[in-house]
Coordinates of C-alpha atoms and ligand atoms in Angstrom, one line a residue:
Chain A
X1 CA -17.2 -23.7 -14.1
X2 CA -18.3 -20.5 -15.8
X3 CA -15.5 -18.7 -17.5
X4 CA -15.1 -14.9 -17.7
X5 CA -14.3 -13.3 -21.0
X6 CA -11.6 -10.6 -20.7
X7 CA -10.4 -8.2 -23.3
X8 CA -7.1 -6.4 -22.7
X9 CA -4.0 -5.0 -24.4
X10 CA -0.8 -6.9 -23.7
X11 CA 2.4 -5.3 -24.9
X12 CA 0.4 -3.2 -27.4
X13 CA -1.5 -6.2 -28.8
X14 CA -5.3 -6.4 -28.2
X15 CA -5.6 -9.8 -26.5
X16 CA -8.6 -11.8 -25.3
X17 CA -8.7 -14.7 -22.9
X18 CA -11.0 -16.7 -20.7
X19 CA -10.4 -17.2 -17.0
X20 CA -12.1 -18.3 -13.9
X21 CA -12.7 -16.1 -10.8
X22 CA -9.6 -17.2 -8.9
X23 CA -7.0 -17.2 -11.6
X24 CA -4.4 -14.4 -11.3
X25 CA -3.0 -12.4 -14.2
X26 CA 0.3 -14.3 -13.6
X27 CA -1.6 -17.6 -14.1
X28 CA -3.2 -16.3 -17.3
X29 CA 0.1 -14.9 -18.7
X30 CA 2.0 -18.0 -18.1
X31 CA -0.5 -20.8 -18.6
X32 CA -2.9 -19.5 -21.2
X33 CA -0.9 -16.9 -23.2
X34 CA 2.5 -18.7 -23.0
X35 CA 4.1 -15.5 -21.8
X36 CA 6.4 -17.2 -19.3
X37 CA 8.9 -14.4 -18.8
X38 CA 7.1 -13.3 -15.7
X39 CA 8.0 -15.7 -12.9
X40 CA 6.3 -16.9 -9.8
X41 CA 8.7 -16.8 -6.9
X42 CA 6.3 -16.6 -4.0
X43 CA 2.7 -16.0 -5.2
X44 CA 2.2 -13.6 -2.2
X45 CA 3.6 -10.2 -3.2
X46 CA 7.0 -10.6 -1.5
X47 CA 9.5 -11.3 -4.3
X48 CA 8.5 -9.2 -7.3
X49 CA 9.5 -11.8 -9.9
X50 CA 6.0 -11.4 -11.4
X51 CA 6.2 -7.6 -11.8
X52 CA 4.3 -6.1 -14.7
X53 CA 2.9 -2.7 -15.6
X54 CA -0.9 -2.1 -15.6
X55 CA -1.9 1.2 -17.1
X56 CA 1.7 2.3 -16.5
X57 CA 1.6 1.3 -12.8
X58 CA 4.1 -1.3 -11.4
X59 CA 2.2 -4.2 -9.7
X60 CA 2.7 -7.9 -8.8
X61 CA 0.8 -10.0 -11.3
X62 CA 0.4 -12.7 -8.7
X63 CA -1.8 -10.3 -6.6
X64 CA -4.2 -9.3 -9.4
X65 CA -7.0 -11.4 -10.8
X66 CA -7.2 -12.1 -14.5
X67 CA -10.7 -10.7 -14.5
X68 CA -9.4 -7.3 -13.3
X69 CA -7.4 -7.0 -16.6
X70 CA -10.6 -6.1 -18.5
X71 CA -10.0 -2.9 -20.4
X72 CA -6.5 -2.5 -19.0
X73 CA -3.2 -2.1 -20.9
X74 CA -0.5 -4.5 -19.6
X75 CA 3.2 -4.5 -20.2
X76 CA 5.4 -7.5 -19.5
X77 CA 9.0 -8.4 -19.9
X78 CA 8.2 -9.8 -23.3
X79 CA 7.4 -6.2 -24.5
X80 CA 10.7 -4.7 -23.4
X81 CA 13.0 -5.5 -26.3
X82 CA 12.1 -4.1 -29.7
X83 CA 12.3 -7.2 -31.9
X84 CA 15.9 -8.5 -31.6
X85 CA 17.1 -5.2 -30.2
X86 CA 17.5 -5.5 -26.4
X87 CA 16.5 -2.5 -24.2
X88 CA 19.6 -0.7 -22.7
X89 CA 18.8 -2.2 -19.3
X90 CA 18.8 -5.7 -20.7
X91 CA 22.1 -5.1 -22.5
X92 CA 23.7 -3.7 -19.4
X93 CA 22.5 -6.6 -17.2
X94 CA 24.2 -9.0 -19.6
X95 CA 27.3 -6.9 -19.9
X96 CA 27.7 -6.4 -16.1
X97 CA 26.5 -9.8 -15.1
X98 CA 23.7 -8.4 -13.0
X99 CA 22.1 -11.8 -13.0
X100 CA 23.0 -15.3 -12.1
X101 CA 20.1 -17.8 -12.1
X102 CA 17.8 -15.2 -13.8
X103 CA 14.6 -16.0 -11.9
X104 CA 14.4 -12.5 -10.5
X105 CA 15.6 -10.8 -13.7
X106 CA 12.4 -10.2 -15.6
X107 CA 10.8 -8.6 -12.6
X108 CA 13.9 -6.5 -11.8
X109 CA 14.0 -5.3 -15.4
X110 CA 10.4 -4.4 -15.6
X111 CA 10.6 -2.6 -12.2
X112 CA 13.9 -0.8 -13.2
X113 CA 12.4 0.4 -16.4
X114 CA 9.4 1.8 -14.6
X115 CA 11.7 3.7 -12.3
X116 CA 13.8 5.2 -15.1
X117 CA 10.7 6.2 -17.0
X118 CA 9.6 8.4 -14.2
X119 CA 12.9 9.3 -12.7
X120 CA 15.9 9.4 -15.1
X121 CA 18.3 10.5 -12.4
X122 CA 17.7 8.3 -9.3
X123 CA 20.1 8.2 -6.4
X124 CA 21.4 4.9 -5.3
X125 CA 19.1 5.1 -2.3
X126 CA 16.1 5.7 -4.6
X127 CA 17.1 2.7 -6.7
X128 CA 17.4 0.5 -3.6
X129 CA 14.1 1.5 -2.2
X130 CA 12.3 1.3 -5.5
X131 CA 13.6 -2.3 -6.0
X132 CA 13.0 -3.3 -2.3
X133 CA 10.1 -5.5 -3.5
X134 CA 12.3 -7.4 -6.0
X135 CA 14.2 -10.2 -4.1
X136 CA 17.3 -11.8 -5.6
X137 CA 18.9 -14.8 -4.0
X138 CA 22.0 -14.7 -6.2
X139 CA 23.6 -11.4 -6.9
X140 CA 23.6 -9.6 -3.6
X141 CA 21.9 -6.7 -5.3
X142 CA 25.1 -4.7 -5.8
X143 CA 25.5 -5.5 -9.5
X144 CA 21.8 -4.9 -10.1
X145 CA 21.9 -1.5 -8.5
X146 CA 25.1 -0.5 -10.3
X147 CA 23.7 -1.7 -13.7
X148 CA 20.6 0.4 -13.2
X149 CA 22.6 3.5 -12.2
X150 CA 24.9 3.0 -15.2
X151 CA 22.0 2.8 -17.7
X152 CA 20.4 5.8 -16.2
X153 CA 23.6 7.8 -16.7
X154 CA 24.0 6.5 -20.3
X155 CA 20.3 7.2 -21.1
X156 CA 20.7 10.8 -19.8
X157 CA 23.8 11.2 -21.9
X158 CA 22.0 10.0 -25.1
X159 CA 18.9 12.1 -24.3
X160 CA 21.1 15.3 -24.4
Chain B
X1 CA -11.9 -25.9 -5.4
X2 CA -15.2 -24.0 -5.6
X3 CA -16.0 -21.5 -8.3
X4 CA -15.7 -17.8 -7.4
X5 CA -18.1 -15.2 -8.9
X6 CA -16.4 -12.0 -9.9
X7 CA -18.3 -8.7 -10.2
X8 CA -17.0 -5.2 -11.0
X9 CA -20.0 -2.9 -10.6
X10 CA -19.9 0.9 -11.5
X11 CA -22.0 2.0 -8.5
X12 CA -21.9 1.5 -4.8
X13 CA -25.6 0.6 -4.7
X14 CA -24.9 -2.3 -7.0
X15 CA -21.9 -3.4 -5.1
X16 CA -23.8 -3.3 -1.8
X17 CA -26.7 -5.3 -3.4
X18 CA -24.3 -8.0 -4.8
X19 CA -22.5 -8.2 -1.4
X20 CA -25.7 -8.4 0.6
X21 CA -27.1 -11.1 -1.8
X22 CA -24.0 -13.2 -1.3
X23 CA -25.1 -14.3 2.1
X24 CA -21.9 -13.7 4.0
X25 CA -19.7 -15.3 1.4
X26 CA -19.0 -12.0 -0.5
X27 CA -15.8 -10.1 -0.2
X28 CA -14.8 -6.7 -1.3
X29 CA -11.7 -6.6 -3.6
X30 CA -9.8 -3.3 -3.5
X31 CA -6.0 -3.8 -4.2
X32 CA -6.1 -7.5 -3.4
X33 CA -2.7 -7.3 -1.6
X34 CA -4.3 -8.9 1.5
X35 CA -7.3 -10.7 0.0
X36 CA -5.4 -12.5 -2.8
X37 CA -2.7 -13.7 -0.4
X38 CA -5.5 -15.0 1.9
X39 CA -7.3 -16.6 -1.0
X40 CA -4.2 -18.5 -2.1
X41 CA -3.4 -19.6 1.5
X42 CA -7.0 -20.9 1.8
X43 CA -7.7 -18.5 4.7
X44 CA -10.3 -16.6 2.7
X45 CA -12.9 -18.7 0.8
X46 CA -15.2 -16.1 -0.9
X47 CA -18.1 -17.3 -3.1
X48 CA -18.3 -13.8 -4.6
X49 CA -15.6 -11.2 -5.1
X50 CA -16.9 -7.6 -5.6
X51 CA -14.2 -5.5 -7.2
X52 CA -14.9 -1.8 -6.2
X53 CA -12.3 -0.1 -8.4
X54 CA -14.8 0.8 -11.1
X55 CA -16.7 3.0 -8.6
X56 CA -15.7 6.6 -9.1
X57 CA -16.4 7.8 -5.6
X58 CA -14.1 5.0 -4.2
X59 CA -11.2 5.7 -6.5
X60 CA -10.9 9.5 -6.4
X61 CA -9.5 12.2 -4.0
X62 CA -11.5 15.4 -3.6
X63 CA -10.9 18.6 -1.6
X64 CA -13.8 20.7 -0.4
X65 CA -13.1 23.8 1.8
X66 CA -9.9 22.3 3.1
X67 CA -11.3 18.9 4.0
X68 CA -10.2 15.9 1.9
X69 CA -12.2 12.9 0.9
X70 CA -10.1 9.9 -0.1
X71 CA -11.8 7.1 -1.9
X72 CA -11.3 3.9 0.1
X73 CA -9.9 2.0 -2.9
X74 CA -7.4 4.7 -4.1
X75 CA -3.9 3.1 -4.3
X76 CA -1.0 4.2 -2.1
X77 CA 0.9 5.2 -5.2
X78 CA -1.8 7.7 -6.3
X79 CA -2.1 9.1 -2.8
X80 CA 1.6 9.6 -2.7
X81 CA 1.5 11.6 -5.9
X82 CA -1.2 14.0 -4.5
X83 CA 0.6 17.3 -3.8
X84 CA -2.1 19.0 -1.7
X85 CA -2.6 15.9 0.5
X86 CA 1.2 15.5 0.9
X87 CA 1.5 19.1 2.0
X88 CA -1.4 19.1 4.5
X89 CA -1.3 15.5 5.8
X90 CA 2.3 14.4 5.4
X91 CA 2.0 11.9 8.2
X92 CA -1.1 10.2 6.7
X93 CA 0.6 10.0 3.3
X94 CA 3.9 8.7 4.7
X95 CA 2.0 6.0 6.7
X96 CA 0.1 4.8 3.6
X97 CA 3.3 4.9 1.5
X98 CA 5.1 2.7 4.0
X99 CA 2.8 -0.2 3.1
X100 CA 4.9 -2.8 1.2
X101 CA 7.0 -2.4 -1.9
X102 CA 6.6 -0.2 -5.0
X103 CA 4.6 -3.0 -6.5
X104 CA 2.3 -3.3 -3.4
X105 CA 1.9 0.5 -3.5
X106 CA 0.6 0.2 -7.0
X107 CA -2.5 -1.5 -5.6
X108 CA -2.8 -1.4 -1.8
X109 CA -5.5 1.0 -0.5
X110 CA -6.3 2.6 2.8
X111 CA -9.7 1.0 2.8
X112 CA -8.1 -2.5 2.5
X113 CA -5.6 -1.7 5.1
X114 CA -8.4 -0.6 7.6
X115 CA -10.8 -3.4 6.7
X116 CA -8.2 -6.2 6.8
X117 CA -8.1 -5.2 10.5
X118 CA -4.5 -6.0 11.3
X119 CA -3.5 -4.3 14.6
X120 CA -0.2 -3.5 12.8
X121 CA -1.8 -1.9 9.8
X122 CA 0.4 1.1 9.1
X123 CA -2.1 3.7 7.8
X124 CA -4.5 3.3 10.7
X125 CA -2.6 5.0 13.6
X126 CA -2.0 7.9 11.3
X127 CA -5.6 8.1 10.3
X128 CA -6.7 7.8 13.9
X129 CA -4.3 10.7 14.8
X130 CA -5.7 12.7 11.9
X131 CA -9.2 12.4 13.3
X132 CA -10.3 10.7 10.1
X133 CA -13.9 9.4 9.7
X134 CA -15.1 6.8 7.2
X135 CA -18.3 6.9 5.3
X136 CA -19.9 3.4 5.1
X137 CA -22.7 2.4 2.8
X138 CA -24.8 -0.7 3.3
X139 CA -28.3 -2.0 2.6
X140 CA -29.7 0.5 5.1
X141 CA -28.0 3.5 3.6
X142 CA -25.0 5.5 4.8
X143 CA -23.4 6.1 8.1
X144 CA -20.2 7.6 9.4
X145 CA -17.7 6.1 11.9
X146 CA -14.4 7.3 13.4
X147 CA -11.6 5.2 11.9
X148 CA -10.7 3.8 15.4
X149 CA -14.2 2.2 15.6
X150 CA -14.0 0.2 12.4
X151 CA -11.9 -2.8 13.5
X152 CA -13.5 -5.1 16.1
X153 CA -10.4 -7.3 16.7
X154 CA -7.6 -8.8 14.7
X155 CA -9.1 -9.7 11.3
X156 CA -12.6 -8.6 12.3
X157 CA -14.6 -5.4 11.7
X158 CA -17.8 -3.8 12.9
X159 CA -19.1 -3.7 9.3
X160 CA -22.5 -5.3 8.9
X161 CA -23.3 -7.7 6.1
X162 CA -23.3 -5.8 2.8
X163 CA -21.5 -2.8 4.2
X164 CA -18.7 -1.2 2.3
X165 CA -16.3 1.6 3.4
X166 CA -16.7 4.2 0.7
X167 CA -14.2 6.9 1.7
X168 CA -12.1 8.5 4.4
X169 CA -12.7 12.2 5.4
X170 CA -9.8 14.2 6.7
X171 CA -11.1 17.3 8.5
X172 CA -10.2 20.8 7.6
X173 CA -7.3 21.8 9.9
X174 CA -6.3 25.1 11.4
X175 CA -3.1 26.9 10.5
X176 CA -0.1 25.7 12.4
X177 CA -1.0 22.0 12.2
X178 CA 1.2 19.0 11.3
X179 CA 1.2 15.3 11.6
X180 CA 3.8 12.4 11.4
X181 CA 3.8 8.6 11.5
X182 CA 6.8 6.4 12.6
X183 CA 7.0 2.7 12.8
X184 CA 9.7 0.5 14.1
X185 CA 10.7 -2.5 12.0
X186 CA 13.8 -4.6 12.2
X187 CA 14.8 -3.7 8.6
X188 CA 14.2 -0.6 6.5
X189 CA 11.5 -1.9 4.1
X190 CA 9.0 -4.7 3.7
X191 CA 8.3 -5.7 7.2
X192 CA 5.4 -5.6 9.7
X193 CA 5.4 -2.9 12.4
X194 CA 6.6 -3.9 15.9
X195 CA 5.1 -0.6 17.0
X196 CA 3.5 2.2 14.9
X197 CA 2.8 5.7 16.2
X198 CA 0.8 8.5 14.5
X199 CA 0.7 12.1 16.0
X200 CA -1.2 15.1 14.8
X201 CA -0.7 18.5 16.4
X202 CA -1.8 22.1 16.2
X203 CA 0.6 24.7 17.5
X204 CA 0.1 28.3 18.4
X205 CA 3.6 29.6 18.5
X206 CA 5.4 27.2 20.9
X207 CA 2.2 26.0 22.6
X208 CA 0.4 22.9 21.6
X209 CA -3.3 23.7 21.3
X210 CA -4.6 20.4 19.9
X211 CA -3.3 16.8 19.7
X212 CA -4.3 13.3 18.7
X213 CA -2.2 10.2 19.1
X214 CA -2.7 6.8 17.4
X215 CA -0.8 3.7 18.4
X216 CA -0.5 0.5 16.4
X217 CA 0.7 -3.1 16.9
X218 CA 0.6 -2.8 20.7
X219 CA -2.9 -4.1 21.3
X220 CA -5.6 -6.2 19.5
X221 CA -6.9 -2.9 18.1
X222 CA -5.2 0.3 16.9
X223 CA -5.6 2.7 19.9
X224 CA -6.5 6.3 20.2
X225 CA -4.5 7.4 23.2
X226 CA -6.4 10.3 24.7
X227 CA -4.3 10.6 27.8
X228 CA -1.2 11.1 25.6
X229 CA -3.0 13.9 23.8
X230 CA -4.0 15.5 27.1
X231 CA -0.4 15.5 28.3
X232 CA 0.6 17.4 25.2
X233 CA -2.2 20.0 24.9
X234 CA -1.4 23.2 26.7
X235 CA 2.3 22.4 27.0
X236 CA 5.3 23.8 25.1
X237 CA 6.2 20.1 24.3
X238 CA 8.8 20.3 27.0
X239 CA 10.5 17.2 28.3
X240 CA 8.1 16.8 31.2
X241 CA 5.1 16.9 28.8
X242 CA 6.7 14.5 26.4
X243 CA 7.6 12.1 29.1
X244 CA 4.0 12.3 30.5
X245 CA 2.6 11.6 27.0
X246 CA 5.1 8.7 26.5
X247 CA 4.1 7.2 29.8
X248 CA 0.4 7.4 28.7
X249 CA 1.4 5.5 25.6
X250 CA 3.2 2.9 27.6
X251 CA 0.3 2.5 29.9
X252 CA -2.1 2.0 27.0
X253 CA -0.1 -0.9 25.6
X254 CA -1.5 -4.4 25.8
X255 CA 0.9 -6.1 23.4
X256 CA 1.8 -9.7 22.6
X257 CA 5.1 -11.4 22.7
X258 CA 6.2 -12.7 19.3
X259 CA 9.3 -13.1 17.2
X260 CA 9.2 -9.4 16.2
X261 CA 9.3 -8.1 19.8
X262 CA 8.6 -8.8 23.4
X263 CA 5.9 -7.2 25.5
X264 CA 8.6 -5.2 27.4
X265 CA 10.3 -4.0 24.2
X266 CA 7.1 -3.0 22.4
X267 CA 5.9 -1.1 25.5
X268 CA 9.2 0.8 25.7
X269 CA 9.3 1.6 22.0
X270 CA 5.7 3.0 22.1
X271 CA 7.0 5.8 24.3
X272 CA 10.1 6.4 22.2
X273 CA 8.1 6.6 19.0
X274 CA 5.6 9.0 20.6
X275 CA 8.4 11.4 21.4
X276 CA 10.0 11.2 18.0
X277 CA 6.8 11.5 16.0
X278 CA 5.7 14.4 18.2
X279 CA 9.0 16.2 17.4
X280 CA 8.5 15.7 13.6
X281 CA 4.8 16.7 13.8
X282 CA 5.6 19.9 15.7
X283 CA 8.3 20.8 13.2
X284 CA 5.9 20.5 10.4
X285 CA 3.2 22.4 12.3
X286 CA 5.5 25.3 12.8
X287 CA 6.3 25.5 9.1
X288 CA 2.6 25.7 8.2
Ligands
FAD301 C1 4.5 -7.9 0.2 C2 3.5 -7.2 1.1 C3 3.9 -6.2 2.0 C4 3.0 -5.6 2.9 N1 3.5 -4.7 3.7 C5 2.6 -4.0 4.5 C6 3.1 -3.0 5.4 O1 4.3 -2.7 5.4 N2 2.2 -2.4 6.2 C7 0.8 -2.7 6.2 O2 0.1 -2.1 7.0 N3 0.4 -3.7 5.4 C8 1.2 -4.3 4.5 N4 0.7 -5.3 3.7 C9 -0.7 -5.7 3.7 C10 -1.6 -5.0 2.6 O3 -0.8 -4.6 1.5 C11 -2.3 -3.7 3.2 O4 -3.1 -4.1 4.3 C12 -3.1 -3.0 2.1 O5 -3.4 -1.7 2.6 C13 -4.4 -3.7 1.8 O6 -5.1 -3.0 0.9 P1 -5.8 -3.7 -0.4 O7 -6.5 -2.6 -1.1 O8 -4.8 -4.4 -1.2 O9 -6.8 -4.6 0.3 P2 -7.6 -5.9 -0.2 O10 -6.7 -7.1 -0.2 O11 -8.3 -5.6 -1.5 O12 -8.7 -6.0 1.0 C14 -8.3 -6.3 2.3 C15 -9.5 -6.7 3.1 O13 -10.4 -5.6 3.3 C16 -11.6 -5.8 2.7 N5 -11.9 -4.5 2.0 C17 -11.1 -3.9 1.2 N6 -11.6 -2.7 0.8 C18 -12.8 -2.6 1.5 C19 -13.8 -1.6 1.6 N7 -13.7 -0.4 0.9 N8 -14.9 -1.8 2.4 C20 -15.0 -3.0 3.1 N9 -14.1 -4.0 3.1 C21 -13.0 -3.8 2.3 C22 -11.4 -7.0 1.8 O14 -12.6 -7.7 1.6 C23 -10.4 -7.8 2.5 O15 -10.9 -8.5 3.5 C24 1.6 -5.9 2.8 C25 1.2 -6.9 1.9 C26 2.1 -7.5 1.0 C27 1.6 -8.6 0.0
FES302 S1 5.4 -14.2 -7.4 FE1 4.4 -12.3 -7.3 S2 5.6 -11.3 -5.8 FE2 6.5 -13.2 -5.8
FES303 S1 19.8 -13.9 -10.3 FE1 19.0 -15.6 -9.2 S2 17.5 -14.6 -8.0 FE2 18.4 -13.0 -8.9

């Protein structure tokens, strides 16, 4: 099987990998690059557990080929904390117990950060629609939505 | 599992050549939100995947003299951020933006939605109502086709071997025009349309001077319902005209019974959505 050579930037680091024509970015992240934070819940775009940013755009990494990452800049959950310092969203999720089993959490965090980066003052409805593609079997969503709203309010406060 | 060749050419000519040389086993990759799902499920078994997202003409939106050309592979997210398009064609934009989640919007394209040829594809009834045409390029050059002529049946298109949909053209529209798209789904997000209805109107004061109606998920193909448009044109969108147009929509339905809706339900809803979408399109037309 001929392998494709792909050069990309992952969480700010220039990264190269080899993949075949049917491997997804999620496969590459988890199996080749040992970045196992992104989860596979469905593999069909329904659950959002595999959410990443590609050139700043939120996508499902299970629905993107590894080969398509050539020349792109990718952000995953592993890039969210700065060293040991958790991102405010991560801290708040722990504090408010906005997670139980944690399978959906990396995707929810990546998606929530993408929302707050473009809309620092979302309404509850906007949060719920934005996260409609992130399924959670445990929390019932309420704690997640409240945590995101809380962090948004705090980040607006600090930005002042 | 067989090997898949991946190519990401910069020009349409190259893409067409690679596709034509793949002997029927080539597939275009735009956002992959249908193709990669089908690949994983074993429904699609391409030998070659041609990623068209490096082709400038297919990934840009341009406006010339009031007409818009939307590259077939532009993502829903990018379309939703285009102010001029949102102002002039709110129905087309809202239909495209209804596709899937935020994540799916990051990749899903109108070209993929059309060429996947699902009767329930959300953007297609709105494009049909808008009178959109597509530019197709193949080994024998370019041709144009109205959007409603692209699908041949569920999952099948009229594209010949090696042909690629390059772009959609939305015609320049007169003042006093507006469009709208509504779909019925059992939830508010992330579901497949039970019925979808696109309406595009031009109003002169209170009188409707031009109309087009597209209906989705009620037949093997997305329908252009000319009788519904005829019932609206010349009227003041009064109850009698709306009821006549709704009846034309119901008469055009050849739906299936499935877990999402029965034949009776889908047929009834087609009329309901026609009336509601017409009201929204008329409101928008008056404010333009
Ligand atoms: C979770 C989820 C939710 C979804 N929700 C909806 C929804 O609400 N409404 C809806 O309508 N759809 C929905 N879809 C289906 C899908 O997202 C849309 O049909 C989307 O528009 C497909 O676009 P794409 O660019 O991803 O297509 P791709 O997967 O890249 O391509 C789809 C098909 O079209 C062909 N193709 C693509 N572009 C071209 C071209 N330019 N020329 C010729 N052939 C081409 C491909 O070879 C393939 O066969 C959903 C999918 C997922 C995974
Ligand atoms: S694993 Fe990608 S959306 Fe579920
Ligand atoms: S915490 Fe278990 S799926 Fe969300």
